[in-house]
mmCIF file of C-alpha atoms and ligand atoms in Angstrom:
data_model
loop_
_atom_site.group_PDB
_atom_site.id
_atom_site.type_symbol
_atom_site.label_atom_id
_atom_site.label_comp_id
_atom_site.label_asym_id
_atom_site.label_seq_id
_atom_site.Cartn_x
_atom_site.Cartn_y
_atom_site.Cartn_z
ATOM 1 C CA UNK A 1 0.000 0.000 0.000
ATOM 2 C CA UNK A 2 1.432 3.309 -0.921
ATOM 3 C CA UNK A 3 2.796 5.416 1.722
ATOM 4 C CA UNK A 4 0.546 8.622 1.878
ATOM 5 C CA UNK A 5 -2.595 5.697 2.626
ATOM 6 C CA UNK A 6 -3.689 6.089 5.568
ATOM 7 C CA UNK A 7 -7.125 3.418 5.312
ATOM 8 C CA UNK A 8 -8.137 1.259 2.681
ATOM 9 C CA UNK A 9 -11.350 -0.724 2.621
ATOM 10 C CA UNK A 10 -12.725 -3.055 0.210
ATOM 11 C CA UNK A 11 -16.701 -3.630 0.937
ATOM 12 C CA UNK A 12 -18.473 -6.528 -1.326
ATOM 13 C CA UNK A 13 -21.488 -3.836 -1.656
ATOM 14 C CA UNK A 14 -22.124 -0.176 0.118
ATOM 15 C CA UNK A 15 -24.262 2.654 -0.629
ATOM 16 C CA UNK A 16 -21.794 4.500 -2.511
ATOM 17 C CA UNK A 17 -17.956 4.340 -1.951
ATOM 18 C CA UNK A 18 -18.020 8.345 -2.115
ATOM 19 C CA UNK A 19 -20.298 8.577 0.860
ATOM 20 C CA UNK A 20 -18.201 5.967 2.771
ATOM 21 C CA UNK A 21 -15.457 8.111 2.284
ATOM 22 C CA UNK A 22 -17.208 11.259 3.258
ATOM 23 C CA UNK A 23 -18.150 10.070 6.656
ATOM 24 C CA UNK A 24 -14.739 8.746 7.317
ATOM 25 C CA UNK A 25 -13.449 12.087 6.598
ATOM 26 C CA UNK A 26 -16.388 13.460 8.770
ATOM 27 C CA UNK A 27 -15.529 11.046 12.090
ATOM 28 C CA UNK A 28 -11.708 12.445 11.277
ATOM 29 C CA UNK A 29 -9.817 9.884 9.358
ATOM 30 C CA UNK A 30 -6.565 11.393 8.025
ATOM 31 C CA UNK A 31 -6.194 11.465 4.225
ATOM 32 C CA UNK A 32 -5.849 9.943 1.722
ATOM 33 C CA UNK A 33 -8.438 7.561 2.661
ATOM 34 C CA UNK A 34 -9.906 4.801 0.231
ATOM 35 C CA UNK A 35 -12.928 2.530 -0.290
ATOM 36 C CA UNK A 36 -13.390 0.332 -2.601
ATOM 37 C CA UNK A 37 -16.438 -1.753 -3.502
ATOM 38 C CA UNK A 38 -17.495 -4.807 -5.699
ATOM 39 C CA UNK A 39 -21.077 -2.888 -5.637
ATOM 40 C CA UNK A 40 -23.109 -0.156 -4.645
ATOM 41 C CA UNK A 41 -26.973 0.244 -4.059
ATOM 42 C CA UNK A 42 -26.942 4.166 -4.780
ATOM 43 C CA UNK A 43 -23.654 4.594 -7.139
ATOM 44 C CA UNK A 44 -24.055 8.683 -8.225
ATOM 45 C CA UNK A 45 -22.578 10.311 -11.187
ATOM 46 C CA UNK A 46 -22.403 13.829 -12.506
ATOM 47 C CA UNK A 47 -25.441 15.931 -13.540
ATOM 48 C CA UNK A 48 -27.664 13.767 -10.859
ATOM 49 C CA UNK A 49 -27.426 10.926 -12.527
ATOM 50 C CA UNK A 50 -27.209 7.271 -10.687
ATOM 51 C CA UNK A 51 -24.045 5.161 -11.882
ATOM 52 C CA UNK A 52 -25.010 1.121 -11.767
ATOM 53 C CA UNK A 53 -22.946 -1.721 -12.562
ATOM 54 C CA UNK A 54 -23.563 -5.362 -11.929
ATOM 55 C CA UNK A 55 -21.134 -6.780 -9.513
ATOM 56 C CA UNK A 56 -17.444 -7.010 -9.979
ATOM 57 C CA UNK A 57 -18.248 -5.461 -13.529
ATOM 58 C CA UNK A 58 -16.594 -2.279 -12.143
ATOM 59 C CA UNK A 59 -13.807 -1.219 -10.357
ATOM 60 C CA UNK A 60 -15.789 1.526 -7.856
ATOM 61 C CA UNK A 61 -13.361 3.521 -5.522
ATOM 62 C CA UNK A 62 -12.954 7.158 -4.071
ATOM 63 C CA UNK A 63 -10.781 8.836 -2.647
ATOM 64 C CA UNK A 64 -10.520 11.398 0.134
ATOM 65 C CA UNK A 65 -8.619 14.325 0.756
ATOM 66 C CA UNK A 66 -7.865 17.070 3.348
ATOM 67 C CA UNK A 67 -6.601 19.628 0.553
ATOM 68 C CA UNK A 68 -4.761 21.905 3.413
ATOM 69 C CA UNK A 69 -2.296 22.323 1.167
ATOM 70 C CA UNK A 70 -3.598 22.838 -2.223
ATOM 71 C CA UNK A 71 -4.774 26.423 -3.262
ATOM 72 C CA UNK A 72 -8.837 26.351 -3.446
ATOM 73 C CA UNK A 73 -8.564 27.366 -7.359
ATOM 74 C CA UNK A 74 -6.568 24.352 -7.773
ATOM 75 C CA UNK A 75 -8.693 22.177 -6.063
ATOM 76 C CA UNK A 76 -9.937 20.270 -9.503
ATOM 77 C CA UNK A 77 -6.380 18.827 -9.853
ATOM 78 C CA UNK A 78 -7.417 15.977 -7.196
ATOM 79 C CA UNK A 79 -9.960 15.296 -9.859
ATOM 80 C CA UNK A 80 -7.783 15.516 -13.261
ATOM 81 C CA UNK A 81 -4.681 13.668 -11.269
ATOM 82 C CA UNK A 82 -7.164 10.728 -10.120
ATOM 83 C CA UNK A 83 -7.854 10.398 -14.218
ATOM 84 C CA UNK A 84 -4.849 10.479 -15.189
ATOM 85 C CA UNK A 85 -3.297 7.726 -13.050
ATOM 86 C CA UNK A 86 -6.416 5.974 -13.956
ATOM 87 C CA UNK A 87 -5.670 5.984 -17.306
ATOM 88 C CA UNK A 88 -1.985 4.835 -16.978
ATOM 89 C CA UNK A 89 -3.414 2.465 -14.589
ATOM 90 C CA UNK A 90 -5.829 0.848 -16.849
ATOM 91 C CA UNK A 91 -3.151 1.005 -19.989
ATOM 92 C CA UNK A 92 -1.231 -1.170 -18.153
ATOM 93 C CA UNK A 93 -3.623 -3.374 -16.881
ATOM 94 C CA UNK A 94 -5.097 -4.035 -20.582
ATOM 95 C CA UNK A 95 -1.626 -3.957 -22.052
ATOM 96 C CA UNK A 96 -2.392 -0.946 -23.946
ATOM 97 C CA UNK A 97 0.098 1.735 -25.889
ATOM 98 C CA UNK A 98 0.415 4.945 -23.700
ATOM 99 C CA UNK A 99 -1.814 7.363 -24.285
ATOM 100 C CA UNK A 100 -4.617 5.120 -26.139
ATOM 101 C CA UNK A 101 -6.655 6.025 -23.337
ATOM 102 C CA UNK A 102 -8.121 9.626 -23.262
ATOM 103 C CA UNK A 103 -10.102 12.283 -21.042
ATOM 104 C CA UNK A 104 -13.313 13.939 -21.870
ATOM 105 C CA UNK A 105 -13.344 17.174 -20.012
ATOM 106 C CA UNK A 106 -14.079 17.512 -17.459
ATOM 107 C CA UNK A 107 -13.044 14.127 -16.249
ATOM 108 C CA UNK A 108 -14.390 11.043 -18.538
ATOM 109 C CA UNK A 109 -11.940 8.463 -19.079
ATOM 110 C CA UNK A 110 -12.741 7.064 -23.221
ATOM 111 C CA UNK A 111 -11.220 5.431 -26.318
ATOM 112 C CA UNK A 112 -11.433 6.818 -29.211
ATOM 113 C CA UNK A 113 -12.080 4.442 -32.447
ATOM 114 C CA UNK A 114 -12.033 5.096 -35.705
ATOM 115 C CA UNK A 115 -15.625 6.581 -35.873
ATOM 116 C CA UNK A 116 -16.976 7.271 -32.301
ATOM 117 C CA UNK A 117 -15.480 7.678 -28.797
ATOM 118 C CA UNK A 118 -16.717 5.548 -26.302
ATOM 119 C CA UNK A 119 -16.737 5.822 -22.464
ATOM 120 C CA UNK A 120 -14.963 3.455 -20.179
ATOM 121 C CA UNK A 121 -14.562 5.573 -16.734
ATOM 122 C CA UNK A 122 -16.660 8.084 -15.024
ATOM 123 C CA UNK A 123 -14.961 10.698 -12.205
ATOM 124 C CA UNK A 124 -17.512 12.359 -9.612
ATOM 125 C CA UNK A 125 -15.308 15.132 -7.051
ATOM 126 C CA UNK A 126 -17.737 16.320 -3.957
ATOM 127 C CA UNK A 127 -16.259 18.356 -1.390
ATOM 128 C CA UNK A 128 -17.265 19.388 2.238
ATOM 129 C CA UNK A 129 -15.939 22.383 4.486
ATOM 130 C CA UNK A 130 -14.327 24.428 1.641
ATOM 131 C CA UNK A 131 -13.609 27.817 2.732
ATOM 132 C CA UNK A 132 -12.809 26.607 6.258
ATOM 133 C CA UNK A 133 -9.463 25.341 7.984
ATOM 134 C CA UNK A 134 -11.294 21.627 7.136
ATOM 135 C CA UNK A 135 -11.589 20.982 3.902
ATOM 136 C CA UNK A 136 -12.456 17.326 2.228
ATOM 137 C CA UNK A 137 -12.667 16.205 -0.981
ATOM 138 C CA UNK A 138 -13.454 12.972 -2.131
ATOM 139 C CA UNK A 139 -12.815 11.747 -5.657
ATOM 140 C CA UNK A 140 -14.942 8.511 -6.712
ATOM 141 C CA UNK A 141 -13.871 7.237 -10.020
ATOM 142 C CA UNK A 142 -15.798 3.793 -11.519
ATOM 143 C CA UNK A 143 -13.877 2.297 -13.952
ATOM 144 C CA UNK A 144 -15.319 -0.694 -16.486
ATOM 145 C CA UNK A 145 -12.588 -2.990 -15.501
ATOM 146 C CA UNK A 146 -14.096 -6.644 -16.199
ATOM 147 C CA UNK A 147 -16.964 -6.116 -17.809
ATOM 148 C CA UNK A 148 -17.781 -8.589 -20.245
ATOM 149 C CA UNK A 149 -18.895 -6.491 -23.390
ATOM 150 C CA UNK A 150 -21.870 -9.431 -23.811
ATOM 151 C CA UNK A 151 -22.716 -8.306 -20.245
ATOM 152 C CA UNK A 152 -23.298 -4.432 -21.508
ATOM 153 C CA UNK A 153 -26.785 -3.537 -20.893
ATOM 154 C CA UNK A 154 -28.506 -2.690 -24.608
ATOM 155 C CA UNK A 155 -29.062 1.026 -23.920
ATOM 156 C CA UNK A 156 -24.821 1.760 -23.271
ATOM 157 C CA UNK A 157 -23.490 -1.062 -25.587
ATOM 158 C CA UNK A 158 -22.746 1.277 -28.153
ATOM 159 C CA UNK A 159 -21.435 3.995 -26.140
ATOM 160 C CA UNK A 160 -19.469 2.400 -23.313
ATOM 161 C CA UNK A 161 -16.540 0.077 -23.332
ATOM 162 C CA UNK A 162 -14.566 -1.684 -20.468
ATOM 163 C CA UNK A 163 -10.553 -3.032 -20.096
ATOM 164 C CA UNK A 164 -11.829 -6.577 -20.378
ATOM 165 C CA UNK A 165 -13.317 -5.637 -24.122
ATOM 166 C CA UNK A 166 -9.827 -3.705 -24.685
ATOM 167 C CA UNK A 167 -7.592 -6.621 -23.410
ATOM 168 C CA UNK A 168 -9.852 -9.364 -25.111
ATOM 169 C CA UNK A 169 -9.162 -11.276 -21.637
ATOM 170 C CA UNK A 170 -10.452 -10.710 -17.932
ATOM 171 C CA UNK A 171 -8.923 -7.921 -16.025
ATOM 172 C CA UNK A 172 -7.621 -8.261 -12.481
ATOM 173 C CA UNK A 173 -9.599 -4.839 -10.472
ATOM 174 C CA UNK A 174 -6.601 -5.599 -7.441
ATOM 175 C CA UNK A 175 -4.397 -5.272 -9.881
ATOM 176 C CA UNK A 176 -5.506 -2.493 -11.533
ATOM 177 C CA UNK A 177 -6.352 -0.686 -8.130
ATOM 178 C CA UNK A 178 -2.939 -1.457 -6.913
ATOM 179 C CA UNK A 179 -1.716 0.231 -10.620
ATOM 180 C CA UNK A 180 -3.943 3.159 -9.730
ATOM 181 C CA UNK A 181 -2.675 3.753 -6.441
ATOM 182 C CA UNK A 182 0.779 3.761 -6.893
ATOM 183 C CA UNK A 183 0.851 6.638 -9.567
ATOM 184 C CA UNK A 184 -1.906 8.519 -7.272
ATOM 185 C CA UNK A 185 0.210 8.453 -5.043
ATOM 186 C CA UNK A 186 2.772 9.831 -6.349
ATOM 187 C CA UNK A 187 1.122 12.378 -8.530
ATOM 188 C CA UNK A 188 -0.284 13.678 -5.098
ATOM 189 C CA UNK A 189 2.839 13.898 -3.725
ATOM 190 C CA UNK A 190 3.329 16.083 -6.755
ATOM 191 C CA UNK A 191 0.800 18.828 -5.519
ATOM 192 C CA UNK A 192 1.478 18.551 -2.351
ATOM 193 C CA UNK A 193 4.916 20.203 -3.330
ATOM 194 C CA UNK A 194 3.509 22.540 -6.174
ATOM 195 C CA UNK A 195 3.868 20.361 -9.161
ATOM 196 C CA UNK A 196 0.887 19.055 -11.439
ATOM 197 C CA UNK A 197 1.534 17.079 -14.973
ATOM 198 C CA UNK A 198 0.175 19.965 -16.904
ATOM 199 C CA UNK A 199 0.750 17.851 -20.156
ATOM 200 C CA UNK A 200 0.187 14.438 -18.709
ATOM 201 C CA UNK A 201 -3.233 16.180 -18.173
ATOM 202 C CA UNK A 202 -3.809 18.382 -21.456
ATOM 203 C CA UNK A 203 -2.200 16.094 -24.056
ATOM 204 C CA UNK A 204 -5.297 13.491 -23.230
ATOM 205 C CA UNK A 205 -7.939 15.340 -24.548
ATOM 206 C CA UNK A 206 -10.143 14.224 -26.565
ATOM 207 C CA UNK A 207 -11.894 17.349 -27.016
ATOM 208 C CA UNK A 208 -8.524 19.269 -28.354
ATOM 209 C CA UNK A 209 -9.670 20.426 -31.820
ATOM 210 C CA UNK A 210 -12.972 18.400 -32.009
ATOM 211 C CA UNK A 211 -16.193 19.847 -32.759
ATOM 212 C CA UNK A 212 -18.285 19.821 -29.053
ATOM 213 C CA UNK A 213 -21.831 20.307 -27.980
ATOM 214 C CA UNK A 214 -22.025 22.299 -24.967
ATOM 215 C CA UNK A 215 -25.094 21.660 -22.663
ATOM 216 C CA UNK A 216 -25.926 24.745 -20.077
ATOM 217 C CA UNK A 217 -27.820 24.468 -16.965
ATOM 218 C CA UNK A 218 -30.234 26.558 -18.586
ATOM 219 C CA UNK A 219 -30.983 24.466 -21.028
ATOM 220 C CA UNK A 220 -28.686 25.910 -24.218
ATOM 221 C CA UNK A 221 -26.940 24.336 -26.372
ATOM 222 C CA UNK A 222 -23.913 25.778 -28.555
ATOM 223 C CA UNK A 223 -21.742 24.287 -30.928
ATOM 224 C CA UNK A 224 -18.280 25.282 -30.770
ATOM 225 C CA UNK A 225 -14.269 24.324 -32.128
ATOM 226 C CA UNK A 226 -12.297 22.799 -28.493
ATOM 227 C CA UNK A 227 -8.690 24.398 -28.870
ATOM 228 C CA UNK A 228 -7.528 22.648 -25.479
ATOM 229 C CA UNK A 229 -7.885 23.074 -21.621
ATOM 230 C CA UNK A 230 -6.095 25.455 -19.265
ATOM 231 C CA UNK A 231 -3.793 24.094 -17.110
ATOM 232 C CA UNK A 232 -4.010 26.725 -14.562
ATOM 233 C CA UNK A 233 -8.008 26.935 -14.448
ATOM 234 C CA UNK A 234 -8.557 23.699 -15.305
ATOM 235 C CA UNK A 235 -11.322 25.342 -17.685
ATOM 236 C CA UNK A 236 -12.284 24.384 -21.264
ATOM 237 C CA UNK A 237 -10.371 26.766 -23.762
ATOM 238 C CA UNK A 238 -12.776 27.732 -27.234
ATOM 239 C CA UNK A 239 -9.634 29.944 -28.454
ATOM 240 C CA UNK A 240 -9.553 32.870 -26.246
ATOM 241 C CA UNK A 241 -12.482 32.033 -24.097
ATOM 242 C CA UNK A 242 -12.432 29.988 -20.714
ATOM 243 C CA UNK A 243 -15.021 27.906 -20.099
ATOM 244 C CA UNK A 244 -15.023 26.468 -16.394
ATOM 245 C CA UNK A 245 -16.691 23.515 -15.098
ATOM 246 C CA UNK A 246 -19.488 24.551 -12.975
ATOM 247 C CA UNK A 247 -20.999 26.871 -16.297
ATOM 248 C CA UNK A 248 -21.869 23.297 -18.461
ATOM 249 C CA UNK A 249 -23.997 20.773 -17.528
ATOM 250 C CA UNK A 250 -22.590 18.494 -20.439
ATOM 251 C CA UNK A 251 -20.520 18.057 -23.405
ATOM 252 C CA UNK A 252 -20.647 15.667 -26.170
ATOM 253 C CA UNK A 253 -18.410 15.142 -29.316
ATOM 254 C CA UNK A 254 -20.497 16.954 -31.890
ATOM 255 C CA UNK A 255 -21.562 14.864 -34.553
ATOM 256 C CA UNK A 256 -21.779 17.101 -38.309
ATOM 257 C CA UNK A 257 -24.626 18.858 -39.304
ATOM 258 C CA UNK A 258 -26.510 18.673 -36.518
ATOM 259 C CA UNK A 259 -26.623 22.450 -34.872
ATOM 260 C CA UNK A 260 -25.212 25.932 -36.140
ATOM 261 C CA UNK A 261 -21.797 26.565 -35.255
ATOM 262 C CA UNK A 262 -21.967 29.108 -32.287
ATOM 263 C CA UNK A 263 -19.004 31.534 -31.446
ATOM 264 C CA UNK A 264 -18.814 31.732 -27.409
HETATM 265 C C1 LIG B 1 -20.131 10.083 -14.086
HETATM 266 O O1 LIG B 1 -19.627 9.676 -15.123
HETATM 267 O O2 LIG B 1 -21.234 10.637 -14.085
HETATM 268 C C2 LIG B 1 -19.384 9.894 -12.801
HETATM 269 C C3 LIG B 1 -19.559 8.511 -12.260
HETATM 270 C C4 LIG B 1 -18.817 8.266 -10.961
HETATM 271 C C5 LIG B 1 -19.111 6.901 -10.408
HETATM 272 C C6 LIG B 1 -18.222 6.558 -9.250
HETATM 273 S S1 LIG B 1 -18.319 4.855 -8.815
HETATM 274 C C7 LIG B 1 -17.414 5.153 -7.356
HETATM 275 C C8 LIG B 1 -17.912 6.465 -6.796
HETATM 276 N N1 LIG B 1 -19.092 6.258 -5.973
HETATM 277 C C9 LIG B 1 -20.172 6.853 -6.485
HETATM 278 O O3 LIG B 1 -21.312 6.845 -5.972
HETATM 279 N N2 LIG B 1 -19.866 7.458 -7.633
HETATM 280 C C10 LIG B 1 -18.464 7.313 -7.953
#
């Protein structure tokens, strides 16, 4: 177990792993803390969304933080760090090239084939206490580790993938967790003194000069041209324009013809 661990669970089935992590953080657990489940009965995702898998289909962990030492405008790093080793993680668990696996901003983890780009990993960052001297974060990251692509429910089969379908064998989730960890814990180490793998982080975009749909709260929709993300901000960059996290409710890989292009 890396060093900067300071618990590490594995439950056969809990709520969610982010809330087991939130109340451990609550009672006064020291970071980083980790659960890690075969399944949950109330899995969330982004946008209010529930996030299901059937057991041991997934790899479901989170991880929490005390971000003392990370400025609060740098706070999404936990979330873009926890991708990133999860995508060297899961290259090396499927015996993939490096870099075949890529990030949808905010924080999807997805391969991209020759005509579509298909989800494998899903991110969710909640945090607690933020402007006090407690802060928590918790990052909860479920990853389609060994699920069998027969096993895909009909609705997601032609928009998800897993490592399993990757590998074209069964993939080992302690393995891959152990993977995960390691490089977490170093790239946390990382922030902890200053240092964040701008590129590591930017270079896996799939959005970078793609066409993207972007969904507002308030129901909009605009088409725009993705020229990259900025490492400081963390935002989505559309040329000179910032666009940060909290003003989208969703983006999807625009598909031609379908809406006006839109200058933002
Ligand atoms: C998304 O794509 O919408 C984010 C999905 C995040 C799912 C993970 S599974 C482990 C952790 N526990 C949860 O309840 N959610 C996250």
């Amino acid at each position: 177990m890396p060093g900067s661990i300071s618990r590490l669970e594995r439950f056969a089935v809990v709520g969610s792993t982010n809330d087991v992590v939130r109340g451990w953080l609550a009672e006064g657990t020291p970071e980083v803390c980790v659960a890690v489940a075969d399944a949950q009965t109330a899995g969330r995702g982004r946008e209010g969304r529930s996030w299901t898998a059937p057991a041991g289909a997934a790899l479901l962990t989170s991880t929490g933080f005390r971000p003392v030492w990370l400025r609060p405008e740098h706070l999404w790093r936990l979330a873009a760090v926890t991708s990133v080793a999860m995508a060297e993680a899961g290259e090396e668990a499927a015996a993939l090239p490096s870099g075949t696996i890529l990030l949808k901003w905010p924080n999807d983890l997805v391969l991209q084939t020759t005509d579509d780009v298909r989800k494998l990993a899903g991110v969710l960052g909640e945090t607690d206490g933020l402007g006090t001297d407690d802060p928590r974060a918790v990052i909860g990251i479920g990853v389609n580790g060994d699920w069998a692509p027969g096993e895909f429910p009909v609705e997601l089969a032609g928009s998800m993938t897993s490592l399993r379908e990757l590998a074209g064998r069964s993939i080992d989730h302690g393995e891959l967790l152990d993977a995960f960890l390691e490089r977490l814990d170093a790239a946390v180490a990382g922030l902890r003194e200053g240092q964040f793998d701008a590129l590591g982080w930017s270079a896996r975009q799939v959005t970078t000069d793609r066409d993207i749909d972007l969904m507002r709260p308030d129901g909009s929709r605009t088409t725009v041209r993705a020229t990259g993300v900025d490492t400081d901000t963390g935002a989505l960059l559309v040329g000179d324009t910032r666009i940060l996290v909290g003003e989208i409710e969703h983006v999807r890989l625009a598909v031609p013809g379908t809406t006006a292009r839109i200058a933002v």
